[in-house]
Amino acid sequence: MACQGLQGGETVASLKRESESLRKKLEEERKKLSDIELNQVAEKIEVLGPLSIKTRRVLKGHGNKVLCMDWCKDKRRLVSSSQDGKVIVWDAFTLNKEHGVALPCTWVMACAYAPSGCAVACGGLDNKCSVFPLSLDKNENLSAKKKSVAMHTNYVSGCTFTSSDMQILTSSGDGTCALWDVESGQLLQSFHGHTADVLSLDLAPSETGNTFVSGGCDKKANIWDMRSGQNIQSFESHESDINCVKYYPSGDAFASASDDATCRFYDLRADREVAVYQKDSVIFGASTVDFSLSGRLLFAGYNDYTINVWDVLKGTRASILFGHENRVSRVRVSPDGTALCSASWDNTLRVSWAAYL
Amino acid sequence: VLPRMSSKAHGSNNIAHARRTVQQLRIEANIDRIKVSKASADLMNYCSEHARNDPLLMGIPASENPFKDKKHCTIL
């Protein structure tokens, strides 16, 4: 790249000193506003009663590890993707497989349902993200209509449609995130700042404006402005790779899951970590997180095959869900908050909900 | 096609990288922040306002099919 020489008085050393003093200032500013801890403020609210969340459906059909899943806006269909290249669209109520497509690559790490419910996107080791329109004709060969949209120089770890079927946002092992036009495949914006593989991204809830959060192997979680490509805020408190990031339903905060066996909660307006969800008995990496509708519960899937349900405000564990026979790769709450779907390396997906007699 | 991440910083890239870091930190250091007490109160308010409509928290009747369309009362 065309490189500018040093500007008046500037040396690499002086720039390094300035960045050190800015980092210190950042820490001081954040500390000044830490007048109390979230869990202390939450002491006055009632402890949660026992939760009656149980697995009610098991979706069998994948021949290998299920790596990702996403709910359709209709709240009952979902799409899942697997290590063996298969992508399946299910009706979670009838357990019917409505569509299936085999990608030519293995490790389809990312899949997403389009807002219209008429298409799915998926990607992985092929370094691409492709969109498949879903046909009403079950016999139609979905692969024939495949549209390659995103092109990265390393694996695609995450993808999501934005507010419409027209744009997708991807995260990649190449260290970047990118926004693409589905119709033309054109790159609309790229997001640079992570210094290692980006493993996850999540779009802010629509009321909050055009931002998204990403997390990766550099242990950082970054907030981005979608229009300018600017990295607005950055959080670095995890001690290992961040595997998953998810916004709190109000859009004012987000949670992260990490190989350091903790999940953390960051408030965007306070610009700092406000909770750490951990236990001495929880020693395996957390791979995935999602919030319940009210934001009170945080579901987190771990490499020890369990799902811990955390009380977001009090910082304690509210429940633990067993059942999977291998790592939990993804947890997602359905769009109306009724059900939790978990995907696992045990080749199954489980759908759970809370019921009372 | 996006350029692959380079893990090595070459001589001339050091300056550009250092300058970018300083610019980025300036942006981050200068944003407006609120106190954790206020942020916490707002998070708690959001949870309590939406708790009664949270089916995983409250549960649904065992006889009900969770996948059928529901008619909600929404608080305006």
XYZ file of C-alpha atoms in Angstrom:
433
model
C 0.000 0.000 0.000
C 1.131 3.580 -0.504
C 2.755 4.437 2.761
C 3.138 7.895 4.219
C 6.355 8.725 5.912
C 6.533 9.966 9.473
C 4.872 13.286 10.102
C 6.480 16.162 11.970
C 7.899 14.934 15.263
C 6.080 11.622 15.031
C 7.988 8.413 15.595
C 6.758 4.878 16.048
C 7.901 5.233 19.654
C 5.923 8.456 20.224
C 2.827 6.894 18.668
C 3.253 3.884 20.950
C 3.525 6.190 23.973
C 0.384 8.016 22.894
C -1.559 4.786 22.481
C -0.389 3.665 25.947
C -1.610 6.884 27.537
C -4.908 6.637 25.622
C -5.391 3.077 26.876
C -4.792 4.320 30.433
C -7.269 7.162 29.909
C -9.849 4.681 28.590
C -9.425 2.533 31.701
C -9.697 5.546 34.023
C -12.818 6.879 32.322
C -14.489 3.461 32.584
C -13.450 3.076 36.247
C -14.822 6.505 37.211
C -18.331 5.376 36.366
C -18.136 1.996 38.123
C -20.022 3.143 41.196
C -21.635 -0.236 41.883
C -21.819 -3.762 40.493
C -24.861 -5.013 38.541
C -25.367 -7.979 40.864
C -25.371 -5.629 43.878
C -28.094 -3.456 42.323
C -29.970 -6.691 41.558
C -29.914 -7.866 45.184
C -33.237 -6.165 45.800
C -35.125 -8.172 43.173
C -36.619 -11.560 43.887
C -34.676 -14.742 43.291
C -36.017 -16.733 40.344
C -38.219 -19.705 41.133
C -37.348 -23.136 39.730
C -37.543 -23.224 35.925
C -39.509 -25.965 34.218
C -37.581 -25.935 30.941
C -37.270 -29.445 29.483
C -36.397 -30.999 26.139
C -39.664 -31.776 24.331
C -38.483 -32.543 20.789
C -35.342 -34.163 19.378
C -34.576 -33.534 15.708
C -32.649 -36.440 14.246
C -31.459 -36.577 10.685
C -28.017 -35.083 10.414
C -25.309 -37.683 9.884
C -22.632 -35.645 11.571
C -21.972 -32.794 14.018
C -24.549 -30.020 13.873
C -22.610 -26.760 13.877
C -25.227 -24.058 13.522
C -28.953 -23.375 13.447
C -31.295 -20.443 13.030
C -35.034 -19.984 13.569
C -37.392 -18.757 10.897
C -39.510 -15.691 11.775
C -42.579 -17.957 11.636
C -41.352 -19.289 15.004
C -41.625 -22.950 14.057
C -39.296 -23.615 11.157
C -35.564 -23.740 11.560
C -32.471 -24.330 9.437
C -29.431 -26.304 10.602
C -26.023 -27.060 9.088
C -23.546 -29.817 9.696
C -19.918 -30.918 9.442
C -20.756 -33.207 6.531
C -21.957 -30.350 4.355
C -25.690 -30.908 4.803
C -28.146 -28.093 5.409
C -31.659 -29.071 6.532
C -34.810 -27.003 6.965
C -37.129 -28.481 9.623
C -40.634 -27.920 10.883
C -39.927 -28.096 14.630
C -43.573 -28.883 15.396
C -44.065 -31.895 13.103
C -40.333 -32.793 13.041
C -40.640 -32.986 9.245
C -37.596 -32.223 7.157
C -38.915 -29.780 4.595
C -35.779 -29.154 2.544
C -32.283 -30.545 2.362
C -29.254 -29.483 0.420
C -25.730 -30.877 0.299
C -22.973 -28.329 -0.021
C -19.800 -29.360 -1.789
C -17.754 -28.393 1.284
C -17.555 -29.782 4.797
C -17.908 -27.832 8.053
C -20.844 -25.594 7.249
C -20.277 -23.419 10.303
C -22.846 -20.779 9.567
C -26.443 -20.794 8.467
C -29.217 -18.226 8.643
C -32.886 -17.956 7.704
C -33.934 -14.981 5.560
C -36.436 -12.570 7.166
C -39.038 -13.446 4.501
C -38.713 -17.139 5.291
C -38.139 -17.735 1.591
C -34.393 -18.376 1.587
C -31.491 -19.587 3.705
C -27.833 -18.588 3.689
C -24.930 -20.832 4.657
C -21.163 -20.987 4.545
C -18.070 -22.492 6.065
C -14.830 -24.037 4.859
C -15.630 -23.057 1.291
C -14.800 -19.455 2.359
C -18.121 -18.398 0.892
C -21.628 -17.613 1.996
C -24.291 -18.803 -0.435
C -28.012 -18.096 -0.539
C -30.597 -20.766 -1.486
C -34.168 -19.703 -2.282
C -36.575 -22.210 -0.681
C -38.980 -23.655 -3.148
C -42.508 -24.863 -2.393
C -41.747 -27.816 -4.645
C -40.102 -30.370 -2.348
C -38.635 -32.199 -5.303
C -36.812 -29.198 -6.630
C -33.049 -29.386 -6.482
C -32.073 -26.487 -4.217
C -28.418 -26.636 -5.274
C -29.377 -25.579 -8.791
C -30.613 -22.210 -7.541
C -27.625 -21.554 -5.292
C -26.261 -18.032 -5.376
C -22.705 -17.355 -4.168
C -22.727 -14.046 -2.337
C -19.792 -13.603 0.038
C -16.167 -14.383 -0.732
C -13.632 -14.372 2.074
C -10.039 -15.570 2.078
C -10.641 -17.954 4.958
C -13.581 -19.841 6.454
C -16.930 -18.184 7.069
C -17.747 -18.505 10.775
C -21.034 -16.606 10.941
C -23.668 -15.076 8.725
C -26.918 -13.193 9.149
C -29.358 -11.380 6.891
C -29.827 -7.745 7.837
C -33.310 -6.207 7.914
C -34.292 -7.749 4.563
C -33.403 -10.609 2.233
C -31.232 -8.163 0.266
C -28.103 -7.984 2.423
C -26.030 -10.400 4.455
C -23.348 -9.780 7.034
C -20.564 -12.328 7.430
C -17.694 -13.003 9.847
C -14.597 -14.885 8.813
C -11.397 -16.655 9.817
C -9.665 -14.032 7.664
C -10.126 -11.581 10.547
C -12.773 -9.425 8.918
C -16.517 -8.996 8.784
C -18.271 -7.884 5.618
C -21.629 -6.637 4.365
C -22.784 -7.962 0.968
C -25.545 -7.262 -1.522
C -27.263 -10.595 -2.140
C -28.476 -9.863 -5.672
C -25.157 -8.699 -7.126
C -22.694 -10.319 -4.703
C -21.095 -6.911 -4.309
C -19.101 -6.089 -1.199
C -20.830 -3.078 0.379
C -18.636 -2.552 3.440
C -15.781 -4.346 5.126
C -14.899 -4.196 8.801
C -11.240 -4.358 9.792
C -9.879 -4.270 13.317
C -9.769 -7.788 14.695
C -6.240 -9.194 14.755
C -7.249 -12.853 14.452
C -10.159 -15.041 13.268
C -13.611 -13.569 13.845
C -15.839 -16.356 15.169
C -19.220 -14.727 15.652
C -21.371 -11.722 14.957
C -24.812 -10.437 15.914
C -26.904 -7.615 14.517
C -28.289 -5.010 16.958
C -32.082 -5.202 17.436
C -33.653 -3.044 14.730
C -34.747 -0.252 17.065
C -31.162 0.393 18.068
C -29.839 1.436 14.697
C -27.239 0.148 12.306
C -24.649 -1.542 14.450
C -23.438 -5.068 15.074
C -21.108 -6.837 17.496
C -18.357 -9.323 16.602
C -16.062 -11.529 18.690
C -13.019 -13.618 17.903
C -9.722 -15.313 18.598
C -8.075 -12.019 19.555
C -10.268 -12.179 22.721
C -11.949 -8.942 21.692
C -15.571 -8.036 21.157
C -16.038 -5.079 18.805
C -19.041 -2.888 18.069
C -19.241 -1.626 14.471
C -21.136 1.076 12.615
C -22.520 -0.703 9.544
C -22.599 2.363 7.324
C -19.117 3.765 7.968
C -17.269 0.527 8.742
C -15.968 2.215 11.884
C -15.159 0.240 15.028
C -17.023 2.267 17.672
C -16.290 0.368 20.881
C -14.031 -2.526 21.856
C -14.039 -4.822 24.881
C -11.168 -7.029 25.948
C -11.696 -8.894 29.200
C -11.940 -12.543 28.172
C -8.870 -14.693 28.678
C -9.336 -16.776 25.560
C -11.180 -16.954 22.215
C -14.671 -15.478 22.105
C -16.839 -18.086 20.367
C -20.151 -16.276 20.343
C -21.636 -12.816 20.881
C -25.339 -11.918 21.254
C -27.190 -8.668 21.916
C -29.418 -8.212 24.944
C -33.011 -7.645 23.677
C -32.979 -3.879 24.414
C -29.834 -3.430 22.323
C -28.047 -1.644 25.188
C -25.833 -4.597 26.092
C -24.461 -7.885 24.768
C -23.190 -11.218 26.089
C -20.238 -13.330 25.007
C -19.204 -16.992 25.377
C -15.537 -17.966 25.545
C -13.051 -20.817 25.676
C -12.048 -19.385 29.078
C -15.180 -21.148 30.461
C -16.945 -17.872 31.251
C -19.720 -15.891 29.674
C -19.641 -12.144 30.152
C -22.102 -9.289 29.920
C -21.137 -5.839 28.615
C -23.228 -2.680 28.846
C -22.701 -0.408 25.831
C -23.690 2.876 27.481
C -21.451 2.246 30.524
C -18.839 0.977 28.036
C -17.677 -1.896 30.262
C -18.118 -5.463 31.389
C -20.860 -5.576 34.041
C -21.076 -9.300 34.816
C -19.085 -12.527 34.573
C -21.009 -15.810 34.574
C -18.728 -18.484 35.969
C -18.524 -21.280 38.523
C -15.596 -23.335 39.815
C -17.388 -26.421 38.558
C -17.687 -24.988 35.033
C -14.298 -25.623 33.460
C -15.107 -26.300 29.815
C -15.309 -23.667 27.109
C -18.608 -21.959 26.365
C -19.439 -21.992 22.664
C -22.769 -20.206 22.352
C -25.173 -17.834 24.147
C -28.647 -16.425 23.708
C -31.078 -14.426 25.881
C -34.661 -15.219 26.780
C -37.262 -12.698 25.596
C -37.086 -10.458 28.682
C -33.315 -10.659 28.891
C -33.492 -12.122 32.405
C -32.118 -15.541 31.392
C -28.928 -16.269 29.460
C -28.703 -19.728 27.889
C -25.109 -20.855 27.335
C -23.940 -24.052 25.632
C -20.678 -25.659 26.687
C -18.115 -28.196 25.530
C -19.047 -30.405 28.523
C -22.363 -31.120 26.727
C -24.495 -28.999 29.090
C -26.488 -25.791 28.820
C -26.188 -23.481 31.821
C -29.044 -21.054 32.331
C -27.739 -17.892 34.036
C -29.704 -15.245 35.909
C -28.389 -12.267 33.921
C -28.993 -9.701 36.690
C -27.936 -11.638 39.784
C -25.036 -13.433 38.109
C -26.004 -16.835 39.500
C -26.901 -20.032 37.711
C -30.671 -20.542 37.572
C -30.736 -23.978 35.970
C -28.730 -26.547 34.036
C -30.053 -28.506 31.044
C -28.714 -31.976 30.286
C -29.413 -34.255 27.372
C -26.909 -33.680 24.618
C -24.265 -36.383 24.243
C -21.557 -34.165 22.864
C -20.578 -30.489 22.718
C -23.352 -27.948 22.369
C -22.472 -25.823 19.346
C -25.405 -23.413 19.206
C -28.366 -22.272 21.301
C -31.103 -20.049 19.955
C -34.341 -18.827 21.510
C -37.283 -18.807 19.066
C -38.495 -15.399 17.769
C -41.462 -15.212 20.173
C -39.382 -16.478 23.094
C -41.363 -19.684 23.544
C -38.728 -22.307 22.818
C -34.995 -22.879 22.989
C -33.277 -24.869 20.242
C -29.842 -26.357 20.896
C -27.584 -27.923 18.259
C -24.824 -30.374 19.114
C -21.891 -32.426 17.939
C -24.076 -35.440 18.886
C -25.758 -34.907 15.456
C -29.075 -33.799 16.946
C -31.002 -30.647 17.671
C -33.191 -30.395 20.742
C -36.138 -28.075 21.247
C -37.010 -27.234 24.836
C -39.655 -25.141 26.519
C -41.108 -24.426 29.938
C -44.520 -25.913 30.744
C -46.646 -25.945 33.875
C -49.581 -28.198 34.653
C -12.180 -10.612 -2.393
C -10.767 -9.372 0.893
C -7.036 -9.402 1.652
C -5.822 -12.108 3.991
C -4.837 -10.944 7.449
C -1.117 -10.518 7.729
C 0.378 -11.634 10.986
C 3.698 -9.936 10.414
C 4.093 -6.191 10.545
C 6.601 -5.008 8.003
C 8.798 -1.992 8.668
C 6.738 0.654 6.912
C 3.471 -0.948 8.110
C 4.529 -0.333 11.713
C 3.948 3.410 11.355
C 0.592 3.040 9.642
C -0.463 0.452 12.203
C 0.644 2.614 15.148
C -1.170 5.610 13.713
C -4.375 3.585 13.176
C -4.172 2.315 16.761
C -3.854 5.853 18.128
C -6.793 7.054 15.993
C -8.934 4.139 17.101
C -8.113 4.664 20.772
C -8.917 8.381 20.489
C -12.407 7.490 19.242
C -12.959 4.923 21.964
C -11.607 7.100 24.791
C -13.849 10.037 23.901
C -17.284 8.419 23.787
C -19.986 9.443 26.252
C -20.542 6.998 29.098
C -23.096 6.558 31.853
C -22.636 5.206 35.366
C -22.946 1.479 35.979
C -25.680 2.211 38.557
C -27.812 3.877 35.867
C -27.016 1.220 33.259
C -27.917 -1.523 35.771
C -31.202 0.170 36.699
C -32.161 0.355 33.016
C -31.280 -3.308 32.408
C -33.367 -4.315 35.432
C -36.301 -2.194 34.273
C -36.243 -3.812 30.851
C -36.292 -7.300 32.408
C -39.148 -6.524 34.771
C -41.229 -4.833 32.059
C -40.966 -7.888 29.805
C -40.861 -10.706 32.373
C -44.538 -11.594 32.269
C -44.344 -12.069 28.481
C -41.254 -14.284 28.678
C -42.510 -17.856 28.059
C -39.223 -19.539 29.048
C -39.335 -17.683 32.358
C -43.073 -17.983 33.074
C -43.880 -21.236 31.335
C -46.832 -22.066 29.128
C -49.752 -24.385 30.024
C -48.669 -27.999 29.511
C -51.687 -28.700 27.348
C -50.817 -25.904 24.938
C -48.941 -26.330 21.661
C -46.086 -23.815 21.750
C -45.948 -23.613 17.967
C -49.480 -22.464 17.333
C -50.160 -18.786 16.710
C -50.829 -16.943 19.914
C -52.878 -13.847 20.499
C -51.000 -11.639 22.902
C -52.125 -8.699 24.940
C -49.437 -6.140 24.330
C -48.907 -3.319 26.753
C -49.015 -0.129 24.719
